[in-house]
Short mmCIF file of C-alpha atoms in Angstrom, two decimals:
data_model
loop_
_atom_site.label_atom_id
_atom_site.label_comp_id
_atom_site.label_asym_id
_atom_site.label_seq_id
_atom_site.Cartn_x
_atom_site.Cartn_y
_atom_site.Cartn_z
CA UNK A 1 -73.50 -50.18 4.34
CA UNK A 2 -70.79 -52.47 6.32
CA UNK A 3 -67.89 -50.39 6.65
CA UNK A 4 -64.25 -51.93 5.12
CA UNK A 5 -63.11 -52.03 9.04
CA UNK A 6 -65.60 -53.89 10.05
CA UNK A 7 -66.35 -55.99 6.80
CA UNK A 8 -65.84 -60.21 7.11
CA UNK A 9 -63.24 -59.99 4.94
CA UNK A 10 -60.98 -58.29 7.23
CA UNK A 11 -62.17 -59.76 10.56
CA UNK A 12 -61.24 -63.12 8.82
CA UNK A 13 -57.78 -61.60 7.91
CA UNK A 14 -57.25 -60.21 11.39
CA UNK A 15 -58.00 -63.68 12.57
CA UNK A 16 -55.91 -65.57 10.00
CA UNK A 17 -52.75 -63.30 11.39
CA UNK A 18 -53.54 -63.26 15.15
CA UNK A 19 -53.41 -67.47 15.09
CA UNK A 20 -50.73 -67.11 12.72
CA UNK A 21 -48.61 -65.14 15.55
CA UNK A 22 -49.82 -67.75 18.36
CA UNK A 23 -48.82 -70.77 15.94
CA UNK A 24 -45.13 -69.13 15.58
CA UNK A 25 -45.18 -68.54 19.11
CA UNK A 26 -45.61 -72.44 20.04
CA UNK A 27 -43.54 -73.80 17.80
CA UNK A 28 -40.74 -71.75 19.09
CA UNK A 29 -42.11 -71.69 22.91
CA UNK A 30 -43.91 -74.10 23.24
CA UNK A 31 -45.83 -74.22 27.45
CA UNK A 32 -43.26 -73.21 28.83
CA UNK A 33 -45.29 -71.81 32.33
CA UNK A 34 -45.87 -75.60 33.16
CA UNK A 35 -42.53 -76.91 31.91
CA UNK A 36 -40.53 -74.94 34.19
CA UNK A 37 -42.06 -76.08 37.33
CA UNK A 38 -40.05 -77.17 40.59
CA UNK A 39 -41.70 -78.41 43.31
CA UNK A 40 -43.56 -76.57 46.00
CA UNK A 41 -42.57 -78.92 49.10
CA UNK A 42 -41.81 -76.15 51.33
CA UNK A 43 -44.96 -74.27 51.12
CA UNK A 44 -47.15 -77.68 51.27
CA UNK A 45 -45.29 -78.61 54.29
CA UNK A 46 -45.65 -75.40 55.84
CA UNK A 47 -49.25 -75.39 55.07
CA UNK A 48 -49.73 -78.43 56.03
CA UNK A 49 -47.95 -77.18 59.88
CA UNK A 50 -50.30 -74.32 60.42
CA UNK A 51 -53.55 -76.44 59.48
CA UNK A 52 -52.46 -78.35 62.52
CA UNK A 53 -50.83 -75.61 64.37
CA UNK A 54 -52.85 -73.54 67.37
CA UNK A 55 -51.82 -71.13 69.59
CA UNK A 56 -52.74 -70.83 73.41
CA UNK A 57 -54.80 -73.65 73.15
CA UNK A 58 -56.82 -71.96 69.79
CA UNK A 59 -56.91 -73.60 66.73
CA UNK A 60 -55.24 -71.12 63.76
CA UNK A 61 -57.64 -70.18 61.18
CA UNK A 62 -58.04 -71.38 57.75
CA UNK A 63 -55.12 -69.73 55.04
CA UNK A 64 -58.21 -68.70 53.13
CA UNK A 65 -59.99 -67.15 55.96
CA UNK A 66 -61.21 -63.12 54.72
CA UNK A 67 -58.12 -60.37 55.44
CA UNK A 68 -60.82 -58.93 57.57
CA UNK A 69 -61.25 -62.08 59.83
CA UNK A 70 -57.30 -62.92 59.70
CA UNK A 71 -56.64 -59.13 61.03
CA UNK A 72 -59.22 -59.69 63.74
CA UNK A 73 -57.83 -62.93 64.46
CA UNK A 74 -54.05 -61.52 65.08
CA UNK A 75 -55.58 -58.37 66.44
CA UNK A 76 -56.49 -60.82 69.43
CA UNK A 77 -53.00 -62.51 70.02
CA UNK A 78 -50.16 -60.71 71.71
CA UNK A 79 -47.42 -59.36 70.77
CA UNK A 80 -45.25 -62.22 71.92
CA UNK A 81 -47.68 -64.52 70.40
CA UNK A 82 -47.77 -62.79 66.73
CA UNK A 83 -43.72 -63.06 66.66
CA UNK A 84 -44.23 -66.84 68.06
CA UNK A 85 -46.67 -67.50 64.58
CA UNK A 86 -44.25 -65.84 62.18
CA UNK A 87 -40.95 -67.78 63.42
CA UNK A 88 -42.51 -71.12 63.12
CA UNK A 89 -44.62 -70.69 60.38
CA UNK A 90 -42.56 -67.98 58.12
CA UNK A 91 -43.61 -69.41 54.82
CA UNK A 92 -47.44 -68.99 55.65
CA UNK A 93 -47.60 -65.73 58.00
CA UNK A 94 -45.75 -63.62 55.38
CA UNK A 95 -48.20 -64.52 52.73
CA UNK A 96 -51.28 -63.82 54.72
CA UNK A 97 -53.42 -61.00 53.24
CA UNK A 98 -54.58 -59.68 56.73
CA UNK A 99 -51.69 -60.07 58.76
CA UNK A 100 -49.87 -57.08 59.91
CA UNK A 101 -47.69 -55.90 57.62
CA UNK A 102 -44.07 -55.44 60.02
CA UNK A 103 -45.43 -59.22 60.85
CA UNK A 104 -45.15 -59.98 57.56
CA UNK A 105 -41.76 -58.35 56.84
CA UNK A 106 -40.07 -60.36 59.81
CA UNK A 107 -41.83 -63.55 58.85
CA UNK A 108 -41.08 -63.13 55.23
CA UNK A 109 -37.01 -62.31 56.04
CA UNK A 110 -36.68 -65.48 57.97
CA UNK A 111 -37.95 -67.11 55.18
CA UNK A 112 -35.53 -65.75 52.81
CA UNK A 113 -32.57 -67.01 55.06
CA UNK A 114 -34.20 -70.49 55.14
CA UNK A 115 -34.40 -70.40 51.52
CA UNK A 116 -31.12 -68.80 51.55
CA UNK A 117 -29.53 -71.86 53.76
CA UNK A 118 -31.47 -74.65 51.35
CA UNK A 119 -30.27 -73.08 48.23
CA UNK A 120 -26.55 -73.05 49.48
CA UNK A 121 -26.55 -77.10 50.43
CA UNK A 122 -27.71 -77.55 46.71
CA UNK A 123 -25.04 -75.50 45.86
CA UNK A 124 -22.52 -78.96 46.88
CA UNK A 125 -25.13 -81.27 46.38
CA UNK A 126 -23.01 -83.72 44.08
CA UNK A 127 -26.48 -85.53 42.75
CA UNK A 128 -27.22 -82.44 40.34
CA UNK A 129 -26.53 -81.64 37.01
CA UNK A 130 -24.30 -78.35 36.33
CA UNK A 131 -27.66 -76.94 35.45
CA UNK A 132 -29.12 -77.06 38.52
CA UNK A 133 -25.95 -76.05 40.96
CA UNK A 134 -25.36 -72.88 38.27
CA UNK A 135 -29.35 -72.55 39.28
CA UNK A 136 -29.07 -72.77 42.68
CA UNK A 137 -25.85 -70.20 43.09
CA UNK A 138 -28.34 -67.52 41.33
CA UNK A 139 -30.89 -68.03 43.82
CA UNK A 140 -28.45 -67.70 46.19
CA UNK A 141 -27.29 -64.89 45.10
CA UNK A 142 -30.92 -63.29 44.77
CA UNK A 143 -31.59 -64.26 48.39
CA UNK A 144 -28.40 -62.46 49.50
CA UNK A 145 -29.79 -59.58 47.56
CA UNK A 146 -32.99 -59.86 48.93
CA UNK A 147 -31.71 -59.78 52.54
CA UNK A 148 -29.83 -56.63 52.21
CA UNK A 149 -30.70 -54.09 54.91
CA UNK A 150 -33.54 -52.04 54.94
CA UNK A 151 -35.84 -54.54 52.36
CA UNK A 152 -39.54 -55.33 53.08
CA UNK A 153 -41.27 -57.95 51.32
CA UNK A 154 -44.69 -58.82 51.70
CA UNK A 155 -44.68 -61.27 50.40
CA UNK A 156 -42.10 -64.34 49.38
CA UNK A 157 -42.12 -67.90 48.16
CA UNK A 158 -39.74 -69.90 46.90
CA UNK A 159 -41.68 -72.61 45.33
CA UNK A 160 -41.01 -73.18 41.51
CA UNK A 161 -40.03 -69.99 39.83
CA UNK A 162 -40.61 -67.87 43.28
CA UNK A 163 -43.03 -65.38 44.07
CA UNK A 164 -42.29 -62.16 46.05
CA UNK A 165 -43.51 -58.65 46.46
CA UNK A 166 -41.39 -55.82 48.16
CA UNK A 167 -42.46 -52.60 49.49
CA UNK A 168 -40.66 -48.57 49.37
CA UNK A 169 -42.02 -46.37 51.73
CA UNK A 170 -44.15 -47.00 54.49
CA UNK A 171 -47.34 -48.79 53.94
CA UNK A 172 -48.85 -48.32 57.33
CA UNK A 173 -48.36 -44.32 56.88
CA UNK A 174 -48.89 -43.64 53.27
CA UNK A 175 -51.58 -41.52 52.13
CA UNK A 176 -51.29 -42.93 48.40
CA UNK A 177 -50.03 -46.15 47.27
CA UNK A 178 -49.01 -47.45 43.98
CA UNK A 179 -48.47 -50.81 42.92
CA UNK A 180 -46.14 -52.23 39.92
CA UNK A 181 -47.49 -55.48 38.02
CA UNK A 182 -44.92 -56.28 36.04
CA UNK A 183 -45.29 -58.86 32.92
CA UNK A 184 -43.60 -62.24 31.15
CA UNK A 185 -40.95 -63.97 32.54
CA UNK A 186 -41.76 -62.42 36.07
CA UNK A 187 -40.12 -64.51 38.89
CA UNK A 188 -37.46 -64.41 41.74
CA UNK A 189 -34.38 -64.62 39.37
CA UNK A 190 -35.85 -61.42 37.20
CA UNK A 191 -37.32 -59.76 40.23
CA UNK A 192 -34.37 -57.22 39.88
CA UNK A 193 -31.34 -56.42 37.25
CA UNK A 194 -27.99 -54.55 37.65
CA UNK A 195 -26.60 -52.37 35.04
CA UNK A 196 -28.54 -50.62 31.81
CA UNK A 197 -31.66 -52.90 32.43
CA UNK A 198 -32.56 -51.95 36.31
CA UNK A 199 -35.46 -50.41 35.60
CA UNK A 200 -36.84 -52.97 33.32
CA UNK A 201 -37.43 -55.61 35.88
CA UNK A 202 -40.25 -55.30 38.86
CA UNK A 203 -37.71 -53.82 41.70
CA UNK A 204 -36.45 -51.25 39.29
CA UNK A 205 -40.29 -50.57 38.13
CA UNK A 206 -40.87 -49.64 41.92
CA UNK A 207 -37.91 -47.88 42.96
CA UNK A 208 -38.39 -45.48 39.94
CA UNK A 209 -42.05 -44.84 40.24
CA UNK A 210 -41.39 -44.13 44.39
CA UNK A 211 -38.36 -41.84 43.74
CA UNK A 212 -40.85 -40.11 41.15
CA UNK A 213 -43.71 -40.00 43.10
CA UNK A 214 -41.53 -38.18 46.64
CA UNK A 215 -40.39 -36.04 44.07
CA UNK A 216 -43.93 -35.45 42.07
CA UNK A 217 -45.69 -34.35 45.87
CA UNK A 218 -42.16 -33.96 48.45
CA UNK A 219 -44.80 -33.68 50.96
CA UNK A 220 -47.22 -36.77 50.76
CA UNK A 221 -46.33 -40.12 52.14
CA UNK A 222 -46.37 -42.47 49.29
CA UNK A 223 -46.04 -46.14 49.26
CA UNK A 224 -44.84 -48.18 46.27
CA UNK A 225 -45.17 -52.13 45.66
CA UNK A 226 -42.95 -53.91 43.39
CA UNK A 227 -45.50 -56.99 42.92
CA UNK A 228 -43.82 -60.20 41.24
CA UNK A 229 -46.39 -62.65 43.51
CA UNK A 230 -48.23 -64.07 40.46
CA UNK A 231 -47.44 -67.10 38.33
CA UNK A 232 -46.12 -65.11 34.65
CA UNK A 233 -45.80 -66.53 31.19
CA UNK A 234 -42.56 -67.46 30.42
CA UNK A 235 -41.08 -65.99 27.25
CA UNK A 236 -43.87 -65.00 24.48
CA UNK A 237 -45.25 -68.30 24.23
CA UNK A 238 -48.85 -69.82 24.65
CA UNK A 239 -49.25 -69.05 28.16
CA UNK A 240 -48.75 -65.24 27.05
CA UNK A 241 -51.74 -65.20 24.17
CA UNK A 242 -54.09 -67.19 26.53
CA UNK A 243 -55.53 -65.38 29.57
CA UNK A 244 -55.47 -68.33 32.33
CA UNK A 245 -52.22 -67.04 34.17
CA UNK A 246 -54.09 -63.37 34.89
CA UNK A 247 -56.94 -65.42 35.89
CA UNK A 248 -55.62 -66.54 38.48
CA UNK A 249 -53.13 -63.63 39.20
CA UNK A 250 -56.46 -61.47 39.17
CA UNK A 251 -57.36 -63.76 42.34
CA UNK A 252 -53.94 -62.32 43.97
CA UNK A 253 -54.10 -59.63 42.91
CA UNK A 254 -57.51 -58.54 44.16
CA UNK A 255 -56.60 -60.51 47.35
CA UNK A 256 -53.55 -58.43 48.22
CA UNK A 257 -55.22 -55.29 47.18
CA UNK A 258 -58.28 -55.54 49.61
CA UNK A 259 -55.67 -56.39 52.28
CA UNK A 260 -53.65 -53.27 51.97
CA UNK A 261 -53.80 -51.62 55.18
CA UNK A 262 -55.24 -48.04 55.56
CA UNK A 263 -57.42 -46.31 53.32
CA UNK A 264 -55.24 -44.54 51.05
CA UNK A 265 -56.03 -44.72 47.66
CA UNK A 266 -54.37 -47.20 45.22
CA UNK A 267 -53.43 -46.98 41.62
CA UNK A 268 -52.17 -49.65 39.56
CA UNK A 269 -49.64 -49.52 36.78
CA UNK A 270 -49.50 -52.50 35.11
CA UNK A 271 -46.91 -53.75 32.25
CA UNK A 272 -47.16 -55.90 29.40
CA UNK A 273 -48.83 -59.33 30.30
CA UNK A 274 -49.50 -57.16 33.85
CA UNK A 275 -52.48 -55.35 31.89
CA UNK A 276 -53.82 -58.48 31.05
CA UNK A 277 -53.98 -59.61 34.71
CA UNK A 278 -55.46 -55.83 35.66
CA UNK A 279 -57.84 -56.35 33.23
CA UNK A 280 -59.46 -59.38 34.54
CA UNK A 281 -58.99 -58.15 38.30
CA UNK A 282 -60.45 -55.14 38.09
CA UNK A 283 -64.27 -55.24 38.11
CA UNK A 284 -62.98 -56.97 41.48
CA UNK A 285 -61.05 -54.38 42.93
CA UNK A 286 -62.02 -52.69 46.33
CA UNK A 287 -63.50 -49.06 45.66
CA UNK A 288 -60.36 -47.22 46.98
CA UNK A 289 -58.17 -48.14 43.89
CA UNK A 290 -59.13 -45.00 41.59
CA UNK A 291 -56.48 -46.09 38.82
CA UNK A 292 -55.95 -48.49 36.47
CA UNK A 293 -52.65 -46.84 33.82
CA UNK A 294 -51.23 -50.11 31.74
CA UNK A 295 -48.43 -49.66 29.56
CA UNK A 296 -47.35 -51.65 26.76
CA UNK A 297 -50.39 -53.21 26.88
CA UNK A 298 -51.40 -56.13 24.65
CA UNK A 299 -55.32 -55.74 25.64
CA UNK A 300 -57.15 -56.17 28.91
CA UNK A 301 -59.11 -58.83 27.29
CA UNK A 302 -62.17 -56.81 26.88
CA UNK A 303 -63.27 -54.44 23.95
CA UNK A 304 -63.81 -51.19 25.32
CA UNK A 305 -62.64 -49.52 29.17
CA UNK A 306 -66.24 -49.86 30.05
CA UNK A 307 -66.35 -53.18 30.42
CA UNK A 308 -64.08 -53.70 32.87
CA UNK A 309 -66.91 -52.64 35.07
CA UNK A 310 -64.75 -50.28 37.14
CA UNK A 311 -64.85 -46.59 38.53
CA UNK A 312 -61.33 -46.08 38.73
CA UNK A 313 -59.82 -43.72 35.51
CA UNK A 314 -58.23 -46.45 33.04
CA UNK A 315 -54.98 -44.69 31.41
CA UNK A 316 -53.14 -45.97 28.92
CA UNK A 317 -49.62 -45.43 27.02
CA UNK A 318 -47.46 -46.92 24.41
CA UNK A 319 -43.83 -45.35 23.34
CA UNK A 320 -43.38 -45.22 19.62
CA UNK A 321 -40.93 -47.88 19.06
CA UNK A 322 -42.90 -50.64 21.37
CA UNK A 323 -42.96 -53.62 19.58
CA UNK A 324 -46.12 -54.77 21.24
CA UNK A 325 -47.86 -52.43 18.61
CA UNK A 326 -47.27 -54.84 16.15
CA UNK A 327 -49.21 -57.74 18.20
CA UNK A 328 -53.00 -58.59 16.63
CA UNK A 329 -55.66 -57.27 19.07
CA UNK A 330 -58.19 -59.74 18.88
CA UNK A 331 -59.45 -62.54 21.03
CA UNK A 332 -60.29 -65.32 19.11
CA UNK A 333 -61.28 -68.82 21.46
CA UNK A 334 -59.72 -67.61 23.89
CA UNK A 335 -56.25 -66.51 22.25
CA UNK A 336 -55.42 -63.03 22.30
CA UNK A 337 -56.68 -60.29 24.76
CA UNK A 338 -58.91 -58.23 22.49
CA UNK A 339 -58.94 -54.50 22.19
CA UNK A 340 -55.98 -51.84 21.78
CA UNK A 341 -55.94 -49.90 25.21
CA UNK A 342 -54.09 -47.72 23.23
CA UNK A 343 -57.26 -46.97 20.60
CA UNK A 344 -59.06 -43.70 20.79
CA UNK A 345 -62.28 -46.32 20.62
CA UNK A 346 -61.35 -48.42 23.62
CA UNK A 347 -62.09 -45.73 25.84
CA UNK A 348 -58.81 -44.80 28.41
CA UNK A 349 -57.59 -41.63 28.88
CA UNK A 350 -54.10 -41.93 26.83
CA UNK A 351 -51.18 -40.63 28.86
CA UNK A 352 -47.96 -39.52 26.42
CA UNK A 353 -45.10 -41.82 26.58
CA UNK A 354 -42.46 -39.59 25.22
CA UNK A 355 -39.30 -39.80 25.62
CA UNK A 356 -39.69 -44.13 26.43
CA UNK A 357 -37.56 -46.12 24.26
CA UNK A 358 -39.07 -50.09 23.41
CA UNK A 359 -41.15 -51.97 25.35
CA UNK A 360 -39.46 -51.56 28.72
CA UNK A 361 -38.28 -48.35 28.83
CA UNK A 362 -41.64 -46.73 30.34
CA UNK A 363 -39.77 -46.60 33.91
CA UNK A 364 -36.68 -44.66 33.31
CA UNK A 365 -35.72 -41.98 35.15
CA UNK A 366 -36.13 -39.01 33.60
CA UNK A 367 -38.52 -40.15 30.95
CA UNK A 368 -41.97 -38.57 30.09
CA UNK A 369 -43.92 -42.21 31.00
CA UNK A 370 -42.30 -42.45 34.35
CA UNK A 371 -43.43 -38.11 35.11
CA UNK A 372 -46.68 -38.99 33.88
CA UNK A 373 -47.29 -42.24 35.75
CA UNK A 374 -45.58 -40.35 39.48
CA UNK A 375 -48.27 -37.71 38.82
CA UNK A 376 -51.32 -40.19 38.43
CA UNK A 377 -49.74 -41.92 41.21
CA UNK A 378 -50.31 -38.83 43.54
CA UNK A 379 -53.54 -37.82 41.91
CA UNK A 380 -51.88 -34.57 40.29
CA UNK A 381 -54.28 -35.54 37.73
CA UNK A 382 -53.50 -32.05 35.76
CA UNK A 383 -50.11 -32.35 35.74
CA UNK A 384 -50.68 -35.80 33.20
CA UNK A 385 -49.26 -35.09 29.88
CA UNK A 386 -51.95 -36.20 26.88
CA UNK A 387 -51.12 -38.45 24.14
CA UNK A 388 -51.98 -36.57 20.74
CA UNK A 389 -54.91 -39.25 19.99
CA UNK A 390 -56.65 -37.81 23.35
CA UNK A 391 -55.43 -34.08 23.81
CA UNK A 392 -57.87 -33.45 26.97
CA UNK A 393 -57.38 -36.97 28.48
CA UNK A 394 -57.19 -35.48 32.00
CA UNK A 395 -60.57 -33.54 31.80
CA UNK A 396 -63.86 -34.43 33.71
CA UNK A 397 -61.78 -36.75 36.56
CA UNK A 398 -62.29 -36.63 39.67
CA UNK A 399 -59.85 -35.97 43.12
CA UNK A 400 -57.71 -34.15 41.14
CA UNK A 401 -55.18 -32.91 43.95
CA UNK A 402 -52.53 -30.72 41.75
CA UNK A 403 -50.43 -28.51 43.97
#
């Protein structure tokens, strides 16, 4: 006998409301990822450089060459040489999955001062609209930020909205590292927040989770990456109930993560839209990334943790006021991202969120979500706090390294 949960009755009701919530979500929306496009000049031009670019009479590789063949290749310059690549081509060395990473920090910090120096001439440039000089003085005022002593990005580009990705900790050294995907609305003007709301954007995500983590294990060298180098929805529009953005942030993501140097292990912790993308990416993944903890999650776009195809331990968590809850999981031509991570039936171990308030809270100091996620982040797998739907949801894992 077909049970009421799984009757056609309320699988057509389920799909009634889910394209219900997607039509309310255009007309107030709309596409806004495309929309909100500038142009990527810079980066073409630079790209366009390096194609014809060579070095002691050696042509440089393809951008798309493996991380494997790119480290070999700059393995074989000097030292002098490496520095010569990343001061004329800054936009393309400090986006290289294989380069080395202090390369990729200087590269990537004359880059910001270019970017810097363009954004202030638009600041005076007469021909645009209020709009675009009140743009341009917040970009220049992230770029100062950016530029601050003692940052590291791995990764930066100003094109359109702006991609970046800054590292805590030393990533050469670290014997576990952790890396933040944040969600919507992801780009160089929300990369980080002042006041109440630091933690909620992908800087603040990071910071937390590394001060966590040092204080979690005081004496293992962690590593934390606040990763904002992906093309987000913006707002909760189309873009955000259609998967094509994480496709293609999967590529990235997968890309950066099989670049990491070292062979430290690697968890992700992926927010909102984030679990989407870490979804797709992570039958993908590289072996040495052993967890997958999403938070907030709409779906991974699959129906159950085994079909992401991955060993890693899938955790999931959702705070009680999260208004995500109330989104339809279903995946219906290609709108919507399917099962509740969240669901005792989808299969993750579910981690307690506590003491999180709404959907961004999950990275606040002091909070249950932010203990749990420093200890899977470490691998003091015993020291995770269960959810109530999954009271032994540490049990029967593996590298468990509680101290």
């Amino acid at each position: 006998m077909t049970s009421f949960d799984s009757s056609p009755t309320l699988t057509a009701w389920r799909t009634l409301l889910a394209l219900a919530v997607v039509f309310v979500m255009l007309a107030t929306t709309g596409w806004t990822a495309v929309r909100h496009q500038r142009s990527d000049e810079p980066r073409t031009l630079a790209l366009a450089s390096w194609a014809r670019g060579s070095i002691a009479g050696r042509a440089l590789p393809p951008v798309d060459t493996r991380p494997s063949g790119l480290a070999h290749f700059f393995a074989t310059l000097t030292a002098a040489q490496r520095i010569r690549l990343a001061d004329k081509y800054p936009l393309v060395v400090g986006n290289l999955n294989g380069a080395p990473v202090t390369l990729r920090y200087r590269a990537n910090r004359l880059a910001l001062v270019q970017a810097s120096t363009a954004e202030q001439q638009r600041v005076h440039d007469s021909r645009l609209s209020p709009a675009g000089r009140a743009e341009a003085v917040r970009r220049t005022d992230r770029f100062r930020s950016m530029l601050a002593d003692g940052r590291h990005f791995l990764a930066f580009d100003p094109s359109g909205r702006g991609h970046a990705a800054e590292v805590f900790g030393d990533l050469d050294r670290a014997e576990r590292v952790s890396v933040v995907v944040p969600g919507v609305d992801t780009n160089l003007l929300t990369l980080e927040r002042t006041g109440s709301k630091t933690n909620a954007a992908p800087v603040g995500m990071a910071k937390s989770l590394y001060a966590a983590e040092r204080s979690a294990r005081p004496g293992v060298r962690t590593a934390v990456i606040a990763w904002a180098d992906y093309t987000a929805p913006v707002g909760i529009g189309m873009d955000a109930a259609l998967g094509n953005l994480a496709q293609r942030g999967a590529v990235r993501l997968d890309a950066l993560v099989g670049a990491l140097p070292g062979i430290a292990p690697v968890s992700l912790f992926c927010h909102s839209y984030g679990s989407v993308l870490c979804g797709v990416a992570a039958r993908e993944l590289p072996a040495r990334v052993t967890d997958i903890a999403v938070a907030g999650s709409p779906g991974m776009r699959v129906d159950n943790a085994g079909q992401l195809h991955t060993r890693a331990n899938v955790w999931a968590m959702r705070d009680r006021d999260d208004w995500i809850a109330d989104v339809p999981n279903l995946e219906v031509a290609g709108l919507g991202h399917g099962a509740d991570p969240v669901d005792p039936e989808f299969g993750a171990r579910i981690a307690a969120a506590g003491d999180a308030v709404g959907h961004s809270g999950y990275f606040e100091p002091g909070t249950e979500s932010l203990g749990n996620f420093a200890a899977i982040g470490v691998g003091t797998y015993g020291s995770v706090t269960c959810a109530q739907a999954d009271a032994a949801c540490h049990e029967r894992i593996s590298g468990d390294e509680t101290v």
